[in-house]
Amino acid sequence: MTAPAQSVSERKPSLLIVDDDALITDTLAYALGAEFEVHCCESRRHAIVLAHSPSMKIFVLSGQNDAVHARHARALGATEFVAKPCDPQSLRRILARSLEVRSAEASAAGVDALLGSSPALGKLRNQIAQFADSLFPVLIEGESGSGKELVAASLHRLSSRAGRPYFALNCAAIAPTLVEPTLFGYAKGAFTGATTGKSGYFEDAQEGTLFLDEIGELPLELQVKLLRVLENGEYQRVGETQTHVSRARVIAATNRDLRQEVKNNAFRADLYHRLSVFTLAVPPLREMNDDRLALLEHFRRLYAEQAGIQPFELDEKALERWRGYPFPGNVRELRNIVIRLGVKYAGQRLTLAELEPELDLESIQRDAIPVARDDDSMLDQALRHLQHGGPLDLDALLEAWERGYIEAALKLSGGNVSHAAKLLGINRTTLYSRMEERAAEPKLPAPFRLRPPRGRL
């Protein structure tokens, strides 16, 4: 995995290479060292410690180079999927193209996720204007890639704090041990390597705004300290007893259901209620109708102008596929698709043959489990699915139905197979047989991988 981001140095952009094969990291570091400030690590955990930039670009290098893996990686947010082996010259060109569009993304920040005229987006805009100047926290809920960070920036920009500092911390992109000193600062000698004292985000933000992205990842022990700041503004630097006071406004965001996290004792109820004085729900792109066409137009012209190339176009059938594709990775996925198409097919009119390899249709098919209340609604949903969802694998669809219901029955019964079988209207032997069949399939939920203990039957 490589992730270019803007370096603190003005001379070179940063490049983080993550691979457990030292030969690969050393070779790429040597080959790319002239153009990038290269950092290497061998594990995901180490990468999280080093990676603090939420705007970084992710490139996936993998020996599993079939089209399904490539499309799925892109849908999850990867800028590009690069098959191994990849010669350094090709990788250098790919990274250079990413840098060309970085300035375009900076100029477009603040409007990308808010571009469109759908009712869902209109409601969100109204709520942003209504809550922007409040003193109270705002909790932004939404799926990954839907633009929660841009909503937070809009809340700051439209508030009376707009001229004050704005700080953002992604709680999932930083090691848990670094969250507390980053937020609250630390004293000299507070821990190994703390040769001087340093202020934290709460202190640096002053009377501005502090945005805490992926707040659901905040460790429980720090949730208490955050609650204290929200209630009376008081906090202490790590290694100090002196109390400081912050007047920064806190905006938080999550892609989790924090209400369920509270029930699971994974998130403090008092902190949730303090954060969610105002709640904003960012709609997923699939609920924004033709806004995906407005975003297509915006991004393709923006990046073409920035790169000095002619924008691509979609023919009628490709445009219809674009309208029907649900974009599971939301605006982030749409933007990355536009970037790739613009680089590959500058100035061309594209057909389905060029567009469909960029779409994660297999994952959409696996996840599309229609829920209908009667035969007519089932027919309507099936028609829409066949029209917009690409070629159908009926066996996979039926198996997905079965997996979902078996898992639900096992959850409701607490793992009691006899009770689950009664809920499903089948006998226990049949349910065991179905569970054994599903256990042989890849990527199944945990209930199918572990046979329930016989003592509970």
Short mmCIF file of N, CA and C in Angstrom, two decimals, residues 216 256-267:
data_model
loop_
_atom_site.label_atom_id
_atom_site.label_comp_id
_atom_site.label_asym_id
_atom_site.label_seq_id
_atom_site.Cartn_x
_atom_site.Cartn_y
_atom_site.Cartn_z
N GLY A 216 -16.33 7.26 17.15
CA GLY A 216 -16.61 5.94 17.72
C GLY A 216 -15.37 5.13 18.01
N ARG A 256 -20.50 4.81 12.50
CA ARG A 256 -21.10 3.76 13.32
C ARG A 256 -22.45 4.21 13.86
N ASP A 257 -23.22 3.25 14.34
CA ASP A 257 -24.46 3.55 15.05
C ASP A 257 -24.10 3.68 16.53
N LEU A 258 -23.89 4.92 16.98
CA LEU A 258 -23.44 5.12 18.36
C LEU A 258 -24.49 4.70 19.38
N ARG A 259 -25.76 4.75 19.00
CA ARG A 259 -26.81 4.28 19.92
C ARG A 259 -26.61 2.79 20.22
N GLN A 260 -26.29 2.03 19.17
CA GLN A 260 -26.03 0.61 19.38
C GLN A 260 -24.72 0.41 20.13
N GLU A 261 -23.73 1.25 19.86
CA GLU A 261 -22.46 1.16 20.58
C GLU A 261 -22.66 1.40 22.08
N VAL A 262 -23.57 2.33 22.40
CA VAL A 262 -23.90 2.58 23.81
C VAL A 262 -24.51 1.33 24.43
N LYS A 263 -25.44 0.69 23.72
CA LYS A 263 -26.06 -0.54 24.23
C LYS A 263 -25.04 -1.64 24.44
N ASN A 264 -24.00 -1.65 23.57
CA ASN A 264 -22.96 -2.68 23.67
C ASN A 264 -21.85 -2.30 24.65
N ASN A 265 -22.05 -1.19 25.37
CA ASN A 265 -21.06 -0.70 26.33
C ASN A 265 -19.72 -0.37 25.68
N ALA A 266 -19.75 -0.01 24.39
CA ALA A 266 -18.54 0.37 23.67
C ALA A 266 -18.40 1.88 23.56
N PHE A 267 -19.44 2.61 23.97
CA PHE A 267 -19.40 4.08 23.94
C PHE A 267 -20.23 4.59 25.11
#
